[in-house]
PDB file of C-alpha atoms in Angstrom:
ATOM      1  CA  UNK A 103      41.731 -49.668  -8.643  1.00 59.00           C
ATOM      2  CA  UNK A 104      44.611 -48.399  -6.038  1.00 70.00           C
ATOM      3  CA  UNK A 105      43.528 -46.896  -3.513  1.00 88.00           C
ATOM      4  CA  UNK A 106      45.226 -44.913  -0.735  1.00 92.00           C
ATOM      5  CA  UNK A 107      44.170 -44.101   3.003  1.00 93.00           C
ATOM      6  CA  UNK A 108      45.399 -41.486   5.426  1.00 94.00           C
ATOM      7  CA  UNK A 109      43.590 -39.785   8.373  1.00 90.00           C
ATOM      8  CA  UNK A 110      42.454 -36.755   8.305  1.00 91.00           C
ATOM      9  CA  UNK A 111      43.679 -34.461  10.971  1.00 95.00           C
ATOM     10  CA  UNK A 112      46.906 -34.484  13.236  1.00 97.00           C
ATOM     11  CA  UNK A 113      47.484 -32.010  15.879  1.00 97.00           C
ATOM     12  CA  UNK A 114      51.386 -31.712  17.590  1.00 97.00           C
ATOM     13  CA  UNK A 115      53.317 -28.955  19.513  1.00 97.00           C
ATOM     14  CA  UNK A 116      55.787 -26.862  18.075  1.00 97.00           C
ATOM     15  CA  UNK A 117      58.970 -28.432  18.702  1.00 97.00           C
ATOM     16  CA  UNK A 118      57.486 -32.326  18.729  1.00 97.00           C
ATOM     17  CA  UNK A 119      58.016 -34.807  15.970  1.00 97.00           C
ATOM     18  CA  UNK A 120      55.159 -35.356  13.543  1.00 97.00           C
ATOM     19  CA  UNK A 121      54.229 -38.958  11.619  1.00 98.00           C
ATOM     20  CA  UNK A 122      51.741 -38.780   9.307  1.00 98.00           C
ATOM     21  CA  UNK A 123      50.678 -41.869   8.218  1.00 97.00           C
ATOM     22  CA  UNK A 124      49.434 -43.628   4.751  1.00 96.00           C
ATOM     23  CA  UNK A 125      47.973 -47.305   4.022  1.00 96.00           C
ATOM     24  CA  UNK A 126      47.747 -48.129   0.154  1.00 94.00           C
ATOM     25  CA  UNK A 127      46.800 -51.410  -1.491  1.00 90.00           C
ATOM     26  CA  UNK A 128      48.422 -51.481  -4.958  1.00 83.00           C
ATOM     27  CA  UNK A 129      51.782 -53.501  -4.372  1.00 79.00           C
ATOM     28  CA  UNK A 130      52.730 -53.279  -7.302  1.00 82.00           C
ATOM     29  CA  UNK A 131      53.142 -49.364  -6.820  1.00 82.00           C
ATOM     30  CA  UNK A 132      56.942 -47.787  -8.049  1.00 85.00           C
ATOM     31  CA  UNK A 133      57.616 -44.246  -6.660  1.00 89.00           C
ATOM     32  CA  UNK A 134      55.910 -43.220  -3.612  1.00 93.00           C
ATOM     33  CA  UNK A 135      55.140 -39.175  -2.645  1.00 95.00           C
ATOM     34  CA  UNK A 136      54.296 -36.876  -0.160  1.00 97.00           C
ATOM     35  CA  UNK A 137      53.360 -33.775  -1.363  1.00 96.00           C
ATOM     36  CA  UNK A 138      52.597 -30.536   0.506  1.00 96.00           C
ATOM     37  CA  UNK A 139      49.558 -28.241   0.114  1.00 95.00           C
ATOM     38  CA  UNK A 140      49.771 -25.049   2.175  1.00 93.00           C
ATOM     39  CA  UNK A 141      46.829 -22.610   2.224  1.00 88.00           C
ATOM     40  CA  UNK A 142      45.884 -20.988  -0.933  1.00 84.00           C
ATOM     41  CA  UNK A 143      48.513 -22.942  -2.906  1.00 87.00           C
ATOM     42  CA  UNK A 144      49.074 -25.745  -5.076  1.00 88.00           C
ATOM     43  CA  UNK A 145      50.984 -29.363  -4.417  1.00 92.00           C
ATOM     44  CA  UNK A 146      54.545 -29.318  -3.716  1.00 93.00           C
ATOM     45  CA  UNK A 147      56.257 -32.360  -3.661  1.00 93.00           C
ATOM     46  CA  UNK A 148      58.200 -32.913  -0.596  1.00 95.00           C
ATOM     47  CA  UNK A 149      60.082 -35.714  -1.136  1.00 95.00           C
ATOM     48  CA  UNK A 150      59.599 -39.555  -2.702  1.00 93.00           C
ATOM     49  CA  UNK A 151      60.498 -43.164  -2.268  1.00 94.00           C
ATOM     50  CA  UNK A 152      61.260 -45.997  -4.669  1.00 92.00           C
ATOM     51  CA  UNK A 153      59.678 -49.235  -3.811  1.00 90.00           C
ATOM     52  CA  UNK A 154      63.097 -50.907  -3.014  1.00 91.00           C
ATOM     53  CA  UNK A 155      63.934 -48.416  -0.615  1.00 93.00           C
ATOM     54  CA  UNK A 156      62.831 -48.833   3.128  1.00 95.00           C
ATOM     55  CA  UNK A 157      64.141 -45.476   4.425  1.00 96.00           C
ATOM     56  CA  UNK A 158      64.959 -41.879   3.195  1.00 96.00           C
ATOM     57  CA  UNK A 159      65.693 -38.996   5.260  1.00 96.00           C
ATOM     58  CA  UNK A 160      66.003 -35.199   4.173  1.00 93.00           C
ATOM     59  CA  UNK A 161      67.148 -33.103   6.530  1.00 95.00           C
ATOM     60  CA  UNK A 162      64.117 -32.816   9.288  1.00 96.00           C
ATOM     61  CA  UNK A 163      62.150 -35.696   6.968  1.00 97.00           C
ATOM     62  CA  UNK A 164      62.390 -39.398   7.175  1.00 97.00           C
ATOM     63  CA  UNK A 165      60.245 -41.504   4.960  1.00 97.00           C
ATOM     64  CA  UNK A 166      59.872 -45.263   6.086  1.00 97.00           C
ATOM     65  CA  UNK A 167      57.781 -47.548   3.858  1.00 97.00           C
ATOM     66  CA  UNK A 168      56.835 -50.637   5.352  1.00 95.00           C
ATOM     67  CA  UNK A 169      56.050 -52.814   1.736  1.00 93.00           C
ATOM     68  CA  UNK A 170      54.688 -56.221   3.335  1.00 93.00           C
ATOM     69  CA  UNK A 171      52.512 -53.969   5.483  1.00 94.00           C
ATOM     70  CA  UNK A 172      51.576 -51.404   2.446  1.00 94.00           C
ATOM     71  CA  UNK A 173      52.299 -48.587   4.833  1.00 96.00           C
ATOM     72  CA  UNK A 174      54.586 -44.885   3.903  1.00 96.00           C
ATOM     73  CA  UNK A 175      55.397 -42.633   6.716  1.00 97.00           C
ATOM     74  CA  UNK A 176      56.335 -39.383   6.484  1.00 98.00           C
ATOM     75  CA  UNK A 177      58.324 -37.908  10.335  1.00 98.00           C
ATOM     76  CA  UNK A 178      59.145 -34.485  10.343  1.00 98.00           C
ATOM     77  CA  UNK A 179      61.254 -33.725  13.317  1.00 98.00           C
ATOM     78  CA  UNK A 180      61.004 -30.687  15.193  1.00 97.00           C
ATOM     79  CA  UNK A 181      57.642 -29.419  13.851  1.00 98.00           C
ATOM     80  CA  UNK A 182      57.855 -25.775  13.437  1.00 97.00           C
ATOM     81  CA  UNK A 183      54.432 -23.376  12.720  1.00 95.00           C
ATOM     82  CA  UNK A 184      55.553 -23.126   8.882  1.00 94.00           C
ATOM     83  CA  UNK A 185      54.526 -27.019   8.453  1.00 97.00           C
ATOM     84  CA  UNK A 186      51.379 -26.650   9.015  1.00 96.00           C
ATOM     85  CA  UNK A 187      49.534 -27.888   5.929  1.00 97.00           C
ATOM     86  CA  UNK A 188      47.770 -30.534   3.848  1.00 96.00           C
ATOM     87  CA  UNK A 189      49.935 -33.378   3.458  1.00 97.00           C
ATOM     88  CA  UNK A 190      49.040 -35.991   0.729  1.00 96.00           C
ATOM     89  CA  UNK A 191      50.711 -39.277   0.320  1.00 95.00           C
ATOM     90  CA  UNK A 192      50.459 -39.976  -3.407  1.00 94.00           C
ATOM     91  CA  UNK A 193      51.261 -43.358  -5.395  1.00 92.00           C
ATOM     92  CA  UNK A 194      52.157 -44.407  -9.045  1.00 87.00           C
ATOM     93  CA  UNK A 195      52.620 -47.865 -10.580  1.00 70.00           C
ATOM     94  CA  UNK A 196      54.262 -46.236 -13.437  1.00 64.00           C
ATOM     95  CA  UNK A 197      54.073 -43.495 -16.224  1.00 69.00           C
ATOM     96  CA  UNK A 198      52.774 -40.085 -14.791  1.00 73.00           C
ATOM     97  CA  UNK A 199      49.087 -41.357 -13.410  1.00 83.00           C
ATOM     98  CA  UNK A 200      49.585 -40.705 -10.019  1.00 88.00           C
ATOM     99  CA  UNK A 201      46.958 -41.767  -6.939  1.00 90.00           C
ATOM    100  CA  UNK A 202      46.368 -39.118  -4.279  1.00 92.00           C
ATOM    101  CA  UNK A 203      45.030 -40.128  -0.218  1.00 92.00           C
ATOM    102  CA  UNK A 204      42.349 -37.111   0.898  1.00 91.00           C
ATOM    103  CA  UNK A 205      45.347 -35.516   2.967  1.00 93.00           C
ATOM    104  CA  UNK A 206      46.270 -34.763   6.440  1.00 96.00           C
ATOM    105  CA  UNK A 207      45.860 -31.604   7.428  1.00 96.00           C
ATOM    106  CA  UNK A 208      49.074 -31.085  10.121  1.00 97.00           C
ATOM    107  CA  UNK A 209      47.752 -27.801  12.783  1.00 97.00           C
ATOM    108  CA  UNK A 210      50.886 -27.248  14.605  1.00 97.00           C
ATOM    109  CA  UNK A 211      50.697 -25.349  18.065  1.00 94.00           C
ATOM    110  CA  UNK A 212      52.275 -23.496  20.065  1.00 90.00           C
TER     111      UNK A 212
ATOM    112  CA  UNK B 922      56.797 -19.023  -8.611  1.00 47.00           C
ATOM    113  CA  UNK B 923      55.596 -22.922  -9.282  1.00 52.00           C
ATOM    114  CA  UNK B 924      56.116 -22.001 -12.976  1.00 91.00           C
ATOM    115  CA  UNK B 925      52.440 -23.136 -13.503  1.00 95.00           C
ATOM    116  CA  UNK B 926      50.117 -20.465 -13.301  1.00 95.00           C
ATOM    117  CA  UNK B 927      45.870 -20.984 -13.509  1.00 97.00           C
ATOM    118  CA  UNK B 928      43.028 -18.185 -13.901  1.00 97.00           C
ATOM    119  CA  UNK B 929      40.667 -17.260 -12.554  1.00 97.00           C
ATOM    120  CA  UNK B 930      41.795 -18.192  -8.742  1.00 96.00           C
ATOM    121  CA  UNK B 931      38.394 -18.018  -7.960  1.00 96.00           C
ATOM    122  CA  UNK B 932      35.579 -18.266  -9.667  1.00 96.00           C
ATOM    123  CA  UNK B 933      31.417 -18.206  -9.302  1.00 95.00           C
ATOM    124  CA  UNK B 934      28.869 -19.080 -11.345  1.00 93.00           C
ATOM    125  CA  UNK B 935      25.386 -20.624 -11.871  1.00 91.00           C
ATOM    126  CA  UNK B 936      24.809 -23.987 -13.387  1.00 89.00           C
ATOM    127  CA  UNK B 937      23.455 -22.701 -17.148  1.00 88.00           C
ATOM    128  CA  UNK B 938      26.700 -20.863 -17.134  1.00 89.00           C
ATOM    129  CA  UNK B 939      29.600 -21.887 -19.560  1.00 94.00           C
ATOM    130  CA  UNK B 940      32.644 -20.311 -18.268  1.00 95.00           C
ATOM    131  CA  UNK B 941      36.244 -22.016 -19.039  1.00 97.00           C
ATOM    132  CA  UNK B 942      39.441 -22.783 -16.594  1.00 98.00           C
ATOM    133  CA  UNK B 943      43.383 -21.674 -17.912  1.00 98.00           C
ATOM    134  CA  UNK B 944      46.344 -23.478 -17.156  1.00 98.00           C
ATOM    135  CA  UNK B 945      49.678 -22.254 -18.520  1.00 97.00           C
ATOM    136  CA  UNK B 946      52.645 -23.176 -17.676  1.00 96.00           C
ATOM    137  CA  UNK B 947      56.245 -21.993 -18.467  1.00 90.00           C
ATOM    138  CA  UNK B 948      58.850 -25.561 -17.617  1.00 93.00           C
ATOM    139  CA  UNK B 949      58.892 -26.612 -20.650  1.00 92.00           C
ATOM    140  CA  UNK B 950      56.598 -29.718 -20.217  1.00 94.00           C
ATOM    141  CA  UNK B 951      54.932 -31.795 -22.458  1.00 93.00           C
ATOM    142  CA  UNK B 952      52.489 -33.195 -19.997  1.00 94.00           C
ATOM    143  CA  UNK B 953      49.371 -31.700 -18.188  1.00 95.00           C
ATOM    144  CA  UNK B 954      47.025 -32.561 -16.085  1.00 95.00           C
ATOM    145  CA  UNK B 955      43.695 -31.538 -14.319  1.00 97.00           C
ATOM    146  CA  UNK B 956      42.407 -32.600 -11.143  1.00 96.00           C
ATOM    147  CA  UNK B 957      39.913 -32.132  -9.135  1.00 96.00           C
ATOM    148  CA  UNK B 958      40.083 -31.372  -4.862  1.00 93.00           C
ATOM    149  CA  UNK B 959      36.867 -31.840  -2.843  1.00 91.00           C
ATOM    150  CA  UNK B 960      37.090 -31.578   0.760  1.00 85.00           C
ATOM    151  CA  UNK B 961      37.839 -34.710   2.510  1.00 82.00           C
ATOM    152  CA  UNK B 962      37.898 -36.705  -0.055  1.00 87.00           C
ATOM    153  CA  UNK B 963      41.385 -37.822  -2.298  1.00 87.00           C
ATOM    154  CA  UNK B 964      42.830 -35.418  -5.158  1.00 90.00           C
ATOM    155  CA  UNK B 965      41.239 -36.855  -8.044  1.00 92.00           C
ATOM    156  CA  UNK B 966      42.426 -37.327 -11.234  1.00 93.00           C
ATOM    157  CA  UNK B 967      40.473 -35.917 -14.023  1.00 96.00           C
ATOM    158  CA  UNK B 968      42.458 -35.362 -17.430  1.00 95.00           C
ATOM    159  CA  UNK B 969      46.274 -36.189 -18.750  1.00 93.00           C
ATOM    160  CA  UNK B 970      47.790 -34.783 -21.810  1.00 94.00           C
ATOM    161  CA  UNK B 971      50.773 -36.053 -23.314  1.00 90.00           C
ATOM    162  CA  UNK B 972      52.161 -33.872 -25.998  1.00 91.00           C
ATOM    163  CA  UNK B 973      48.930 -32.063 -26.688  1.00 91.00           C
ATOM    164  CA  UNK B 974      46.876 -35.378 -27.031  1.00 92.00           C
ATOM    165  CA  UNK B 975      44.379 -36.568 -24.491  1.00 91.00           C
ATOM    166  CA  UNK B 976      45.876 -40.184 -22.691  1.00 89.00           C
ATOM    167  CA  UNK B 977      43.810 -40.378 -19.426  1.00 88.00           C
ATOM    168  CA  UNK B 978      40.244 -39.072 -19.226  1.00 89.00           C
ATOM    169  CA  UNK B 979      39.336 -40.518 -15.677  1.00 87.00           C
ATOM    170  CA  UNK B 980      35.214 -41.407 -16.313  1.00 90.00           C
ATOM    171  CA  UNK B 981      34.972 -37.693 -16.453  1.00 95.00           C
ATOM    172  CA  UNK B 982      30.919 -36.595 -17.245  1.00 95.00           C
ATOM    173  CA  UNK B 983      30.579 -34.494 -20.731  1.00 95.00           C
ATOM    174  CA  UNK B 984      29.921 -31.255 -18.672  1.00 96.00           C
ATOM    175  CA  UNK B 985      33.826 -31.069 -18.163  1.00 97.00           C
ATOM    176  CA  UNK B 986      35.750 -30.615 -21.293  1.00 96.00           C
ATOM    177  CA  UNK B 987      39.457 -30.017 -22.008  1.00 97.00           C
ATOM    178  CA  UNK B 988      41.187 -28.678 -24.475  1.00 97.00           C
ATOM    179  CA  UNK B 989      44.999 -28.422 -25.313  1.00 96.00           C
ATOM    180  CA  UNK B 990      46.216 -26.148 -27.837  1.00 95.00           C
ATOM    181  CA  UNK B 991      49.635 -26.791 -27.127  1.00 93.00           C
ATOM    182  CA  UNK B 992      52.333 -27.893 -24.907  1.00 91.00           C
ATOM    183  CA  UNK B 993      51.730 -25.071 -22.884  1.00 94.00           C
ATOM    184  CA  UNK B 994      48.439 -24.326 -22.450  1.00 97.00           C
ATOM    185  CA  UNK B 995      45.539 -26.224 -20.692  1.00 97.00           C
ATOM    186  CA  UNK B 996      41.862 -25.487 -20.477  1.00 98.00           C
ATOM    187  CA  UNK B 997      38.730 -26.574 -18.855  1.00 98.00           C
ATOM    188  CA  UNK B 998      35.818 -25.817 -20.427  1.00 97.00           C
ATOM    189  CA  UNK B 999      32.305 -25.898 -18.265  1.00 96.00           C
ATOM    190  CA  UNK B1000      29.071 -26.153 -18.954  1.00 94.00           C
ATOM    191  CA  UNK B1001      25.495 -27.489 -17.028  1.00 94.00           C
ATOM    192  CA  UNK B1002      27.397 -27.828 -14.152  1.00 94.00           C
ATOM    193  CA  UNK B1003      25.934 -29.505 -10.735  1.00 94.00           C
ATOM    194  CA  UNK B1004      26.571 -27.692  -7.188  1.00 94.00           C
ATOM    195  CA  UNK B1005      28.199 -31.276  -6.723  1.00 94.00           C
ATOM    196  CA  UNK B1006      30.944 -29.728  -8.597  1.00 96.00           C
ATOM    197  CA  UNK B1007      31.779 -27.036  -6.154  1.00 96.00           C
ATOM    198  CA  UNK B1008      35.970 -27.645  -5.519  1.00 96.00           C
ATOM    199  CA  UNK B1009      39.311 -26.622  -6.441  1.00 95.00           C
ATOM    200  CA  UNK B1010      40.776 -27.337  -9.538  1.00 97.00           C
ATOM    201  CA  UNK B1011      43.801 -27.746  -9.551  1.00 96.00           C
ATOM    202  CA  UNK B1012      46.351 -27.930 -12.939  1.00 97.00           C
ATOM    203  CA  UNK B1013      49.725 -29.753 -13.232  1.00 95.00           C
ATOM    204  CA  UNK B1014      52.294 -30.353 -15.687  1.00 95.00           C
ATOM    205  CA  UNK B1015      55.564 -32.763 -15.576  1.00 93.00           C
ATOM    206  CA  UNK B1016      57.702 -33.931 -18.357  1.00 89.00           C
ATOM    207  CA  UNK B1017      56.288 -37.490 -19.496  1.00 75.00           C
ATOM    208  CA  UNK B1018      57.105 -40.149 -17.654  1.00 71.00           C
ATOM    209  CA  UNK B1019      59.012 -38.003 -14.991  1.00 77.00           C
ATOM    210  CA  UNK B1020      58.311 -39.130 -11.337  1.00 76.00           C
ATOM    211  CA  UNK B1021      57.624 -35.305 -10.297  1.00 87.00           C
ATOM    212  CA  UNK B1022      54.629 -32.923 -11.006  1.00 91.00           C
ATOM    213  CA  UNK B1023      54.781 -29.309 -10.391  1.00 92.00           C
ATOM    214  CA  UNK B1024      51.493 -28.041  -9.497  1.00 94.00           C
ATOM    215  CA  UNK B1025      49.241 -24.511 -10.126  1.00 94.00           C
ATOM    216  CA  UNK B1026      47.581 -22.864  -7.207  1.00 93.00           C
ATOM    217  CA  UNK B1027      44.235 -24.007  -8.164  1.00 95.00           C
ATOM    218  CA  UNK B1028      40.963 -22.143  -9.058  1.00 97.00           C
ATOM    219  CA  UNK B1029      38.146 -22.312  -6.539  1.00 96.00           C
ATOM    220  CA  UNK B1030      34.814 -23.053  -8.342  1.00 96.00           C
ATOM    221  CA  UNK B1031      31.741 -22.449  -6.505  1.00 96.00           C
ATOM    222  CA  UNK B1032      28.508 -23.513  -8.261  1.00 95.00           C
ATOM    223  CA  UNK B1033      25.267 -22.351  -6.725  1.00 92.00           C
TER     224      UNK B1033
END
């Protein structure tokens, strides 16, 4: 089945950029997510890439997905305390199944 | 206000218990879904309901069981469970084959 990597942890300083990173090995994967969990709260999806698509940015995000390389990046740019959450990089091949990473939990300091 | 809303938020109880999950949600979906959030490990998928009829039960074991009344309702019904089974539970609900899921702020199950 798919499966979908990212690390666990990530640690910047307010102000800094942030790249949180995701490997996944289904290539044959259609719309790719991050979502955002903060504390005490559900998923909310941040923003999402179609596979022909290399790049997408959204205000302080930029998504690159790297297809030979089965990598999606999510860089937020100027990291403020408020983005401090669980970040999960999620993938679907189609219909509504969607395939979650474990999440990166994003500690911003001061 | 996700729109999806889930009781209890937290919830306790000891493995001969039966106790049951609620999911409701007010979008206007057809679809629903339950999954399941252990620590460190991926979201995991555990039911999907299309139009009130089951389409994905993810090698789920017989202690979990769902139930969908209607388009806007989702339960999880628990019995016998295992301390293993200790996590958040978290519902969702999306219109069928829409690329976007809007999520509920979980219940925490503890299982001692």
């Amino acid at each position: 089945g798919e499966d979908v990597e990212q690390s666990l942890f990530l640690s910047v300083r307010e102000g800094d950029s942030s790249v949180i990173n995701c490997t996944y090995t289904d290539s044959s994967s259609t719309y790719l997510y991050w979502y955002k969990q903060e504390p005490g709260a559900g998923l909310q999806l941040l923003t999402y890439i179609f596979s022909n698509m290399d790049m997408k940015q959204d205000q302080r995000l930029t998504v690159l997905l790297n297809k030979k390389d089965k990598h999606l990046s999510l860089r937020i740019a100027d990291t403020q305390t408020g983005d401090s959450a669980i970040y999960f990089c999620a993938i679907t091949g189609g219909g509504n199944k969607l395939t979650f990473g474990t999440g990166t939990q994003l500690k911003v300091e001061l | 206000e996700t729109g999806v809303t889930q009781t209890p938020r937290h919830l306790v109880m000891g493995m001969t218990n039966k106790k049951s999950l609620k999911c409701e949600q007010h979008l206007g979906h057809n679809a629903m879904y339950w999954y399941k959030q252990s620590a460190k490990k991926p979201l995991e998928l555990m039911f999907v309901y299309n139009f009130k009829e089951q389409t994905e039960n993810n090698s789920v074991p017989s202690r979990f069981s769902p139930e969908c009344p209607n388009s806007s309702h989702l339960f999880l019904h628990l019995h016998t469970l295992q301390p293993e089974d200790s996590a958040l539970y978290l519902c969702a609900s999306s219109r069928p084959e829409s690329i976007e899921q809007f999520f509920g702020p979980g219940t925490r199950l503890t299982v001692l």
